[in-house]
Coordinates of N, CA and C in Angstrom, one line a residue:
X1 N 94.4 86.2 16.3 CA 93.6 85.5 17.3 C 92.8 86.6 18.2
X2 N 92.0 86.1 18.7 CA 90.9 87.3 19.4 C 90.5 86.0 21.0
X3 N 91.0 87.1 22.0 CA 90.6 86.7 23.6 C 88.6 88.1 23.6
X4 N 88.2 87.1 24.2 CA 87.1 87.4 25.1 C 86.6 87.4 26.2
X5 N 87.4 88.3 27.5 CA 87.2 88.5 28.4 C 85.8 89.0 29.2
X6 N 84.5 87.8 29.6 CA 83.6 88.0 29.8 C 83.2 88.2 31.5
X7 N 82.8 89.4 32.4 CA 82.7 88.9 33.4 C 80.9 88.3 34.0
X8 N 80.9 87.6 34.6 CA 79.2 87.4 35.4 C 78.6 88.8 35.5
X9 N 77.3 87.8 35.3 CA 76.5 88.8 35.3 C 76.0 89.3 36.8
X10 N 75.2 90.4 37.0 CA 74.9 90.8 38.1 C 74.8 89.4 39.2
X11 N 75.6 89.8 40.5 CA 75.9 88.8 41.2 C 75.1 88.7 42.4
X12 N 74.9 87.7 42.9 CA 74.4 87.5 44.3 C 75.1 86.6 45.4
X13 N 76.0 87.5 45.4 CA 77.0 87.0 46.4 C 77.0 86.3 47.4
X14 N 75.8 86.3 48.0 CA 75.9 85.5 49.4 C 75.4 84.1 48.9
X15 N 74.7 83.9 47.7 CA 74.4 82.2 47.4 C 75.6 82.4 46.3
X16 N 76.6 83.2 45.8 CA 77.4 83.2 44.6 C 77.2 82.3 43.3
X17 N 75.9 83.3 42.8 CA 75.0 83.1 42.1 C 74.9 84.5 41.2
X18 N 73.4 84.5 40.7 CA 72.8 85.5 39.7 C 71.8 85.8 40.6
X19 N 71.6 87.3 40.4 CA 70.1 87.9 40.7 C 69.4 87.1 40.0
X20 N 68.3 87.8 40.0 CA 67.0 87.5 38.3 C 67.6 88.2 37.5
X21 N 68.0 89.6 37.9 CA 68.7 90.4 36.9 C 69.7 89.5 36.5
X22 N 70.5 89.6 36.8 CA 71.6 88.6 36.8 C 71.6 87.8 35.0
X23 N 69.9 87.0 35.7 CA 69.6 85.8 34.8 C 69.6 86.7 33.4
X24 N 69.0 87.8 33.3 CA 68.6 88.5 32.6 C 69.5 89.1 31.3
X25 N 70.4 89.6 32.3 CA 71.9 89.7 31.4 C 72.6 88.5 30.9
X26 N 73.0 88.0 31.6 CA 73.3 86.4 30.8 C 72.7 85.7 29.7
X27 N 70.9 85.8 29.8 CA 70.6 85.3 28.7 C 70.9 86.7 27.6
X28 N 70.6 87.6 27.7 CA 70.9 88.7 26.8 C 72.5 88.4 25.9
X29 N 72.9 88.5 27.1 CA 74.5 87.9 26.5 C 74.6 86.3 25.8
X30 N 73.9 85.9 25.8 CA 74.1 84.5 25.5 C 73.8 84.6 23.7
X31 N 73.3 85.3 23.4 CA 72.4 85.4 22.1 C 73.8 86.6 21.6
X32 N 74.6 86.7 21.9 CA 75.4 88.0 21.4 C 76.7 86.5 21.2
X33 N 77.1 86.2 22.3 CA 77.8 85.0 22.2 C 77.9 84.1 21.5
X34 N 76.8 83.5 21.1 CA 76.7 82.5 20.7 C 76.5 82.4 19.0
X35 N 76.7 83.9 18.7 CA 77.0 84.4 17.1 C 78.1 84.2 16.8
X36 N 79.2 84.1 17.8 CA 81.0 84.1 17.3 C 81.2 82.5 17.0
X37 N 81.3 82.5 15.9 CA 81.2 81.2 15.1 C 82.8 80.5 15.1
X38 N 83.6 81.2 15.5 CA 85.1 80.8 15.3 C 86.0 79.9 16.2
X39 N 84.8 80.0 17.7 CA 85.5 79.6 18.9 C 86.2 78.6 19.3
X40 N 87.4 78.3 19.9 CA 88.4 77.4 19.6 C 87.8 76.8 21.2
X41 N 87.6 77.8 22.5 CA 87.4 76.9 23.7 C 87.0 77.9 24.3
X42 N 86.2 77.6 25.4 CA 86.0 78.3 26.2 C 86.4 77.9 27.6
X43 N 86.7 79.1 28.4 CA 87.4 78.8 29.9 C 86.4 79.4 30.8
X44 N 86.3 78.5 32.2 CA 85.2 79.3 32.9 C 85.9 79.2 34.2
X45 N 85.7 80.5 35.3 CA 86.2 80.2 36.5 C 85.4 79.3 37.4
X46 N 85.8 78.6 38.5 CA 84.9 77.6 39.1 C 83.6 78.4 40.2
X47 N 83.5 79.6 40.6 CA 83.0 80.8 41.2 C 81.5 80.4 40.3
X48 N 80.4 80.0 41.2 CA 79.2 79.9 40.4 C 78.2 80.8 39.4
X49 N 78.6 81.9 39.9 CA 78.2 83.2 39.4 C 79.1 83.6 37.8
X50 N 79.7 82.9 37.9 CA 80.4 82.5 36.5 C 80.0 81.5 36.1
X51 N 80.3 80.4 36.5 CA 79.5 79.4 36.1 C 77.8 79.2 35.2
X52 N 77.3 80.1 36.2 CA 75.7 80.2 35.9 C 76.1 81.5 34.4
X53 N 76.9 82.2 34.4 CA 76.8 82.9 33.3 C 76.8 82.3 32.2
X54 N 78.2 81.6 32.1 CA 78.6 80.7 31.4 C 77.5 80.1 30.6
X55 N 76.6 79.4 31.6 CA 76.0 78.3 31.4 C 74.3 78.4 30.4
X56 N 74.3 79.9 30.6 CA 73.3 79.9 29.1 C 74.0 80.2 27.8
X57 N 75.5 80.7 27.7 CA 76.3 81.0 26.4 C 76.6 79.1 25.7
X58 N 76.8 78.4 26.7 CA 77.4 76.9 26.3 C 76.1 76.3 26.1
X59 N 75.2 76.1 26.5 CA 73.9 75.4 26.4 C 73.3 75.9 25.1
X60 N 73.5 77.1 24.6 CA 73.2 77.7 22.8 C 73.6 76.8 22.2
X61 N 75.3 77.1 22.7 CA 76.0 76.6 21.2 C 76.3 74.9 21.5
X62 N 76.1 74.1 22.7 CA 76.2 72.9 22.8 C 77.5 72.5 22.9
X63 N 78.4 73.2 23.6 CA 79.8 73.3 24.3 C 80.0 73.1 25.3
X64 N 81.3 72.4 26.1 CA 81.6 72.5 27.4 C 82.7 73.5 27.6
X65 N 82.4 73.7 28.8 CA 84.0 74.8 29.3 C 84.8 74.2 29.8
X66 N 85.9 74.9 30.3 CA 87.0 74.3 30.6 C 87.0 75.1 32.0
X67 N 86.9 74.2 33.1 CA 87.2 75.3 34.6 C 88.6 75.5 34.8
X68 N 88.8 76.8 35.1 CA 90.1 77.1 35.1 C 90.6 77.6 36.6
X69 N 90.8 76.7 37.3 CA 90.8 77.3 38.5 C 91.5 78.7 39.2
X70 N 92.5 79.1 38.6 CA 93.4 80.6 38.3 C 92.3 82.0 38.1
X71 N 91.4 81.3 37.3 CA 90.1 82.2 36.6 C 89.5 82.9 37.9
X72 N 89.4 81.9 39.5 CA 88.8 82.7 40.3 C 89.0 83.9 40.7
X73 N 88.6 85.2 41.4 CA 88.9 86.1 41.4 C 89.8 86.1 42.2
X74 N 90.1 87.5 41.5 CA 92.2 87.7 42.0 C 91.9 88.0 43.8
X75 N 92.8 87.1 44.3 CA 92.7 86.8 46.0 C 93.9 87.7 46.1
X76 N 94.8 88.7 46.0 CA 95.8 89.2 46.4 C 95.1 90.0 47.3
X77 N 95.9 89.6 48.8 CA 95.2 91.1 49.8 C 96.7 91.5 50.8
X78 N 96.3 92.8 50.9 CA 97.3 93.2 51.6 C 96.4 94.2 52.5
X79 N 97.8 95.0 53.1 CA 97.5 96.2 54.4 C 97.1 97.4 53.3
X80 N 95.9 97.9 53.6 CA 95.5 99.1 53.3 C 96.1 100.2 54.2
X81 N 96.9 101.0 53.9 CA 97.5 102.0 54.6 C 96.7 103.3 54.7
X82 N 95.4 103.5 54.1 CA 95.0 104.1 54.3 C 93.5 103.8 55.2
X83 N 93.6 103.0 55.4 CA 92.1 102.3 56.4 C 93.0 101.7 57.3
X84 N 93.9 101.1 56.8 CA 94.5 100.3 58.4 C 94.1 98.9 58.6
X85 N 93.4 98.5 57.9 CA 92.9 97.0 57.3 C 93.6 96.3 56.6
X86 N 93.3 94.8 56.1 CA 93.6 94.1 55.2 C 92.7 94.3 54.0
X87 N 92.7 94.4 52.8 CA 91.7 94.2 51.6 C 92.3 93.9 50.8
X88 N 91.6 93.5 49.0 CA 92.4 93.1 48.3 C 93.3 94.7 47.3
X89 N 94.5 93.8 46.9 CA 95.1 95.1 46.2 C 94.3 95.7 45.2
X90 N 93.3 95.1 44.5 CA 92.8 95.8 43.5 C 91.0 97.0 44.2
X91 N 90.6 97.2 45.3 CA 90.4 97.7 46.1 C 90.8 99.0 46.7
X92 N 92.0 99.4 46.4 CA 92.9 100.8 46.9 C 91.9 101.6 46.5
X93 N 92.0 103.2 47.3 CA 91.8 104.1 47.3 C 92.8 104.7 46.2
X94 N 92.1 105.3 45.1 CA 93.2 106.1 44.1 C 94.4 107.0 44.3
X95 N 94.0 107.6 45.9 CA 94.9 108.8 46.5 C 96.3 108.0 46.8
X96 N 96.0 106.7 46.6 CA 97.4 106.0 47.3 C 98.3 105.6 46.1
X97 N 98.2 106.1 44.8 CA 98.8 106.4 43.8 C 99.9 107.2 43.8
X98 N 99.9 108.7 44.9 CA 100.4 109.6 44.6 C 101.7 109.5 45.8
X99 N 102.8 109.3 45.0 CA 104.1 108.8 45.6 C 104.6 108.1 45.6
X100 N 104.1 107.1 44.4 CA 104.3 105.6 44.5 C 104.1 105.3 42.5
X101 N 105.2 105.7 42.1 CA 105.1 106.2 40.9 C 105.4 104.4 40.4
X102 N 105.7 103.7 41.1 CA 106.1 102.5 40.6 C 104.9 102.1 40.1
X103 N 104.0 101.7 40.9 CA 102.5 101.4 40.6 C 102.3 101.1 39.4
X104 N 102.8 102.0 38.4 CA 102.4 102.6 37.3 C 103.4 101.6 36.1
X105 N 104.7 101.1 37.1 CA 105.5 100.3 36.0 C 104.7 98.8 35.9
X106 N 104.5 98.0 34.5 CA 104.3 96.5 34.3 C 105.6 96.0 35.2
X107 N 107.1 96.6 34.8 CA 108.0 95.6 36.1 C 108.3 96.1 37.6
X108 N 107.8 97.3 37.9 CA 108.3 97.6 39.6 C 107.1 97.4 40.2
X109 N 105.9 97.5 39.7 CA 104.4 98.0 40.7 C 104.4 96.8 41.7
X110 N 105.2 95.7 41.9 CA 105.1 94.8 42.9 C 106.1 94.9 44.0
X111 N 107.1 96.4 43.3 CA 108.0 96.6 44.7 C 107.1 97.6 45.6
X112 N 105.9 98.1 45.1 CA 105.9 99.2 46.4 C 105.6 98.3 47.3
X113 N 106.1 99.3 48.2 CA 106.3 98.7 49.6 C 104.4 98.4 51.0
X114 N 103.3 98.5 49.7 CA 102.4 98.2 50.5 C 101.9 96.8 49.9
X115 N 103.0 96.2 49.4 CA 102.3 94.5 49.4 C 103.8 94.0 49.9
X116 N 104.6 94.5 50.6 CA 105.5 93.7 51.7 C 104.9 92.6 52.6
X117 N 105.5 91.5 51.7 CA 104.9 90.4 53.5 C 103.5 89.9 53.0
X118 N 102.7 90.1 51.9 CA 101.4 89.8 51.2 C 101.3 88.6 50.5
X119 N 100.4 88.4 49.8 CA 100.2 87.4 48.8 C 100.2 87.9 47.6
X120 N 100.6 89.3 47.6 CA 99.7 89.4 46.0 C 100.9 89.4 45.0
X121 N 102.3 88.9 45.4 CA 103.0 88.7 44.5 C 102.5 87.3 43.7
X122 N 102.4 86.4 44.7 CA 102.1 84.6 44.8 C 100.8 84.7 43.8
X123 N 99.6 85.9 44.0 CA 98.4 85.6 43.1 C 98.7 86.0 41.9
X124 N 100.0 86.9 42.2 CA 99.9 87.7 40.4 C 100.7 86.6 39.8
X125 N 101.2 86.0 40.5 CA 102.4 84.9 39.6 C 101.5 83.8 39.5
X126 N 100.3 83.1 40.1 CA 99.4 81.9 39.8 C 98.5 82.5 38.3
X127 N 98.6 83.9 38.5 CA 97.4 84.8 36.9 C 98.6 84.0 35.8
X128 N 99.4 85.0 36.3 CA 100.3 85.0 34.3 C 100.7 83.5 34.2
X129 N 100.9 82.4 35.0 CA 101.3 81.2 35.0 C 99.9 80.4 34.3
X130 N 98.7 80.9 34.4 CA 97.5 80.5 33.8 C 97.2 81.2 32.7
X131 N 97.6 82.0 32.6 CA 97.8 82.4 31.1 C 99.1 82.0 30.5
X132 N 100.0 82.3 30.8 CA 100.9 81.2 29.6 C 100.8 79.7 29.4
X133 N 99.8 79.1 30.6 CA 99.4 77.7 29.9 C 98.5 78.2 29.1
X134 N 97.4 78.4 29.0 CA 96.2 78.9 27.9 C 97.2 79.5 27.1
X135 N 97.7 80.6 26.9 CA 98.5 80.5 25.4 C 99.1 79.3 25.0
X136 N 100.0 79.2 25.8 CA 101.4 77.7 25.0 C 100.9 77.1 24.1
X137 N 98.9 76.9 24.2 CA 98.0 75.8 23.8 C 97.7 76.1 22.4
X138 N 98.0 77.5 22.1 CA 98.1 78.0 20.6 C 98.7 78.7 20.2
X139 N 100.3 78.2 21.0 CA 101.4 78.7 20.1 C 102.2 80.0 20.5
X140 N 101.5 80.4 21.7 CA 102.3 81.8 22.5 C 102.9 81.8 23.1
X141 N 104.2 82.5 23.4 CA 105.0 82.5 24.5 C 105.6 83.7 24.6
X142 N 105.7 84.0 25.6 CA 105.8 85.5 26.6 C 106.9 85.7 26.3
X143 N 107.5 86.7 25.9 CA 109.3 87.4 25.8 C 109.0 88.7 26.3
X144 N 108.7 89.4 27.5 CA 109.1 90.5 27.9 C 107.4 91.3 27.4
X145 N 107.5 92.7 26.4 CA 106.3 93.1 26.4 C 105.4 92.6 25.2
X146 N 106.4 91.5 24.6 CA 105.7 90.7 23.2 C 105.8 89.6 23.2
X147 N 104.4 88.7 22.7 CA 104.7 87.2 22.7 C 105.0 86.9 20.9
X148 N 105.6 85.6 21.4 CA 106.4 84.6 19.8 C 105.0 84.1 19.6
X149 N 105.2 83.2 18.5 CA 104.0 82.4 17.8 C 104.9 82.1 16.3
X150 N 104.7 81.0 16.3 CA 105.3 80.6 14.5 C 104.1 80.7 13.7
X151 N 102.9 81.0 14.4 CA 101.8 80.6 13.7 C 100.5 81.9 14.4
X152 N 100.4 83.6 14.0 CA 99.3 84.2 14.6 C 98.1 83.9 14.3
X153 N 97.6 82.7 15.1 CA 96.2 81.7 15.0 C 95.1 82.5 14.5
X154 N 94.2 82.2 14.0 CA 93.0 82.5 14.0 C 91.7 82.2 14.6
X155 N 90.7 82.3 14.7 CA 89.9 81.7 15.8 C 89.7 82.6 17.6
X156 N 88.7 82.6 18.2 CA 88.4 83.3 19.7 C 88.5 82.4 20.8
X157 N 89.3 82.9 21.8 CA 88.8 81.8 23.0 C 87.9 82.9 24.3
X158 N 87.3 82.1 24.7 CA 86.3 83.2 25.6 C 86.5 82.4 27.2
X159 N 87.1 83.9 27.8 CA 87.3 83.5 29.2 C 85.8 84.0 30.5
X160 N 85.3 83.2 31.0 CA 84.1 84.0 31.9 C 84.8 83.9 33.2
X161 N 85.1 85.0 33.8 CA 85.8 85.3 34.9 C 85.1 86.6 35.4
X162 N 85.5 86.8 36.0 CA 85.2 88.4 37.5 C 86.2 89.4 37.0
X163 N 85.9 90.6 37.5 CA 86.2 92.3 37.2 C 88.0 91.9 37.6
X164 N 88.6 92.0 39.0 CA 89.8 91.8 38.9 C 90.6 90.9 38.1
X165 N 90.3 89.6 38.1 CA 91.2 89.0 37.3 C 91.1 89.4 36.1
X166 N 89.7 89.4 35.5 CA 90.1 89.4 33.7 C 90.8 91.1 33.5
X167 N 90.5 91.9 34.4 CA 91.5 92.8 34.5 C 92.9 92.6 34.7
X168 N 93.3 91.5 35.4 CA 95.0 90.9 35.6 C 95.4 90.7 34.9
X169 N 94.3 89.5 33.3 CA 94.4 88.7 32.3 C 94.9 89.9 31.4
X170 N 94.3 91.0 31.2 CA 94.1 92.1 30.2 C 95.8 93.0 30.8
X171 N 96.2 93.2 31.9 CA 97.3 93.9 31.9 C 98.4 93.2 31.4
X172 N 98.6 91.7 31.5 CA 99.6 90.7 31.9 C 99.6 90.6 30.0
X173 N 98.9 90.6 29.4 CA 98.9 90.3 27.6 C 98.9 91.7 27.2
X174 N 99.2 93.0 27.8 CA 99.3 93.6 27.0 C 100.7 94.3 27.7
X175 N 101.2 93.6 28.5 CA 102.0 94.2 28.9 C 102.4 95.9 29.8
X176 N 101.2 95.4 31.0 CA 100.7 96.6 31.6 C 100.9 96.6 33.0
X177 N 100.5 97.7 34.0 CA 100.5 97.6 35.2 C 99.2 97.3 35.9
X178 N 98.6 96.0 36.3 CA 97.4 95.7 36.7 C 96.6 96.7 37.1
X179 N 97.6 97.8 37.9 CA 96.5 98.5 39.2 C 96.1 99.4 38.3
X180 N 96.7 100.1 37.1 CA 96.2 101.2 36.2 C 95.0 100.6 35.6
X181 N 94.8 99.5 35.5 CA 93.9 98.8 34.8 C 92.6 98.5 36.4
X182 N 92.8 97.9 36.7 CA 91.8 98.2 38.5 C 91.2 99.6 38.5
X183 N 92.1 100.1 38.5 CA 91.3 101.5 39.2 C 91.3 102.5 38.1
X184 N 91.5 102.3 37.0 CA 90.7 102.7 36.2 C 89.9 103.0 34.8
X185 N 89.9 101.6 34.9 CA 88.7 100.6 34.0 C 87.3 100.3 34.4
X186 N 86.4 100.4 33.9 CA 85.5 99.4 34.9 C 85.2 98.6 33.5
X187 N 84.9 97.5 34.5 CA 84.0 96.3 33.7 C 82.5 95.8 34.3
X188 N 81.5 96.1 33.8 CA 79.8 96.2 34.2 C 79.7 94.7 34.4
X189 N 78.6 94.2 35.1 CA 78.2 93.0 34.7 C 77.8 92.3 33.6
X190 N 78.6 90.8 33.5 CA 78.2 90.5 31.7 C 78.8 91.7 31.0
X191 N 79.3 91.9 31.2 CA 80.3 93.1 29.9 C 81.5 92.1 29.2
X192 N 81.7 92.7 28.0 CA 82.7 91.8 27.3 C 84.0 92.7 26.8
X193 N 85.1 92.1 27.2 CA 86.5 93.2 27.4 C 87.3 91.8 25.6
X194 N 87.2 92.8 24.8 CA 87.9 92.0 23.2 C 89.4 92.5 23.3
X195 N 90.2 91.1 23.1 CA 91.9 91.7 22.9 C 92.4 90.5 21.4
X196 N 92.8 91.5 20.6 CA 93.5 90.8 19.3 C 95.3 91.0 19.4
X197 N 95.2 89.9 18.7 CA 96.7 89.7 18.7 C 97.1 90.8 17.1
X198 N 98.3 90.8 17.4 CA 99.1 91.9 15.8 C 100.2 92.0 15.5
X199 N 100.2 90.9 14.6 CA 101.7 90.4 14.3 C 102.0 91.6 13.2
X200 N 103.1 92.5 13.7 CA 103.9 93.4 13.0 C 105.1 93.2 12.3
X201 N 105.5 92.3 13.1 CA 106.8 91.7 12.7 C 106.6 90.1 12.8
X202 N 107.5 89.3 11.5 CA 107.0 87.9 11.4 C 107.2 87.3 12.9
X203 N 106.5 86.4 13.3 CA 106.2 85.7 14.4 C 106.7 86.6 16.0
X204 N 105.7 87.9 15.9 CA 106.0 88.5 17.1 C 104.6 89.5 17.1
X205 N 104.0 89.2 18.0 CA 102.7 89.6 18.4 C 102.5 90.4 19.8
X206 N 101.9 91.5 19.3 CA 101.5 92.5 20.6 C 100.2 92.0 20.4
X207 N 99.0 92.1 21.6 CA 98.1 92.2 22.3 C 97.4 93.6 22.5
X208 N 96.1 93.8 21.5 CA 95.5 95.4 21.1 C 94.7 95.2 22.1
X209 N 93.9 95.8 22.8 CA 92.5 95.7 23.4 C 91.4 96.4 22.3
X210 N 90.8 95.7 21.6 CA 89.1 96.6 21.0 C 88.5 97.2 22.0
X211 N 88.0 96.8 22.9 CA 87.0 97.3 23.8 C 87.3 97.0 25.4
X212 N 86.5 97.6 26.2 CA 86.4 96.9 27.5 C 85.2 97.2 28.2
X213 N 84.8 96.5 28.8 CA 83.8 96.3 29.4 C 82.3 97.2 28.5
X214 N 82.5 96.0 27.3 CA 81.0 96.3 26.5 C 80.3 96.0 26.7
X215 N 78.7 96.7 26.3 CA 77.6 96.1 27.1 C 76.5 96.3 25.9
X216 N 76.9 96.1 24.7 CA 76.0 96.9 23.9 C 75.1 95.9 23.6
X217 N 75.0 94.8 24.2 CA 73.8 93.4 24.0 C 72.9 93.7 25.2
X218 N 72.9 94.8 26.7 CA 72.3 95.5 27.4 C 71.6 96.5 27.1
X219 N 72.5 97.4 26.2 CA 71.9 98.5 25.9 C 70.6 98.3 24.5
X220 N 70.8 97.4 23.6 CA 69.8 97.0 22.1 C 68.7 96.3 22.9
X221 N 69.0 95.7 24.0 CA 67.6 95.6 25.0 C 66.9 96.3 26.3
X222 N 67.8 97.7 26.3 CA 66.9 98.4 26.6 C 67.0 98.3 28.4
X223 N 68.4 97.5 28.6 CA 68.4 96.8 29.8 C 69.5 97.4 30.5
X224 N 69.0 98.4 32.2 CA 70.2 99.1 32.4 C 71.6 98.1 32.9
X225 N 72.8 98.9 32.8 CA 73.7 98.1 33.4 C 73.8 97.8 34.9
X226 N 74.6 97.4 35.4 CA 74.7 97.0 36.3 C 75.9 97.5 37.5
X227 N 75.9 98.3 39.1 CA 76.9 99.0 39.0 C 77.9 97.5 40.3
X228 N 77.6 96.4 40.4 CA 77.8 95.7 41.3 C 78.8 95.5 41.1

């Protein structure tokens, strides 16, 4: 099975929308999209700037999405200890890595002690709870750093979401620590993050990543990326 982690394209946040550019990438992307012949569903977050992405890939192929309200971008915020503010966790300054080796574990990075008293346990637990409903739906279920399946499906499902979550989506299936993936990953606007499943052993599937944050339907047109 193959996930397709797509984020909006260049955003205009204050109408939470698309630039022109914006529009630009989306249709670019739309024509790259709309070639994956296998697709089982698509999921969109309710965030209009997804939505509007979405909405030239579905109007090709004559599909609806599925709004997934979890899909919105990851709301986990805590105390910045190094500004002295609230912001969200995926936001840190990288220096705040060093001492805090947990960070770095898929099971402790929610003990350090700078999301005491926060939400971002509550958001990371609303992510993976929205992803094992979207798996269950074709057969997957979470055991630790590998999911079951009686059946490794064939067929894509394509998620249109924002830089943090589909970053959550991508740590939580592959059995990772979100923030190593935050801070240092990027994903461009309209860029496409591919994860396959790989059954090694009968009915037990790890989660590969191919790529992340592709843009090569930007670059064959000649069209720079985007640093928003």
């Amino acid at each position: 099975m193959k996930i397709m982690i797509v984020r909006h394209a260049e955003p205009d946040y204050t109408l939470d929308s698309l630039t022109p550019k914006g529009h630009r990438e989306a249709e670019l992307l739309s024509h790259r999209l709309a070639a994956v012949d296998d697709v089982l569903d698509y999921y969109v977050s309710p965030k209009g700037r997804a939505m509007a992405t979405a909405g030239y890939t579905l109007r090709k192929v004559g599909r609806e999405g599925e709004i997934m309200p979890w899909l919105v971008e990851f709301r986990g915020t805590c105390l910045d200890p190094d500004k002295g503010v609230v912001r969200y966790s995926w936001d840190y300054m990288p220096r705040l890595f060093h001492g805090h080796p947990e960070l770095t574990d898929p099971d402790r990075w929610l003990t350090c002690p700078f999301f005491e008293g926060s939400n971002v346990q509550t958001i990371w637990q609303e992510t993976c709870d929205g992803v094992d409903g979207i798996m269950a739906r074709y057969g997957y279920v979470k055991d630790g750093p590998v999911w079951h399946a009686e059946e490794n499906r064939k067929g894509t499902i394509m998620l249109f979401c924002h830089f943090a979550v589909g970053m959550a989506v991508t740590a939580y299936l592959t059995h990772m620590s979100p923030m190593l993936l935050w801070h240092g990953l990027f994903m461009a606007p309209s860029s496409v993050t591919t994860l396959i499943s790989e059954e090694r052993r009968e009915h037990e599937v790890a989660w590969r990543c191919l790529q992340v944050g592709d843009i090569s339907h930007l670059n064959a047109a000649s069209e720079p990326y985007s640093t928003a």
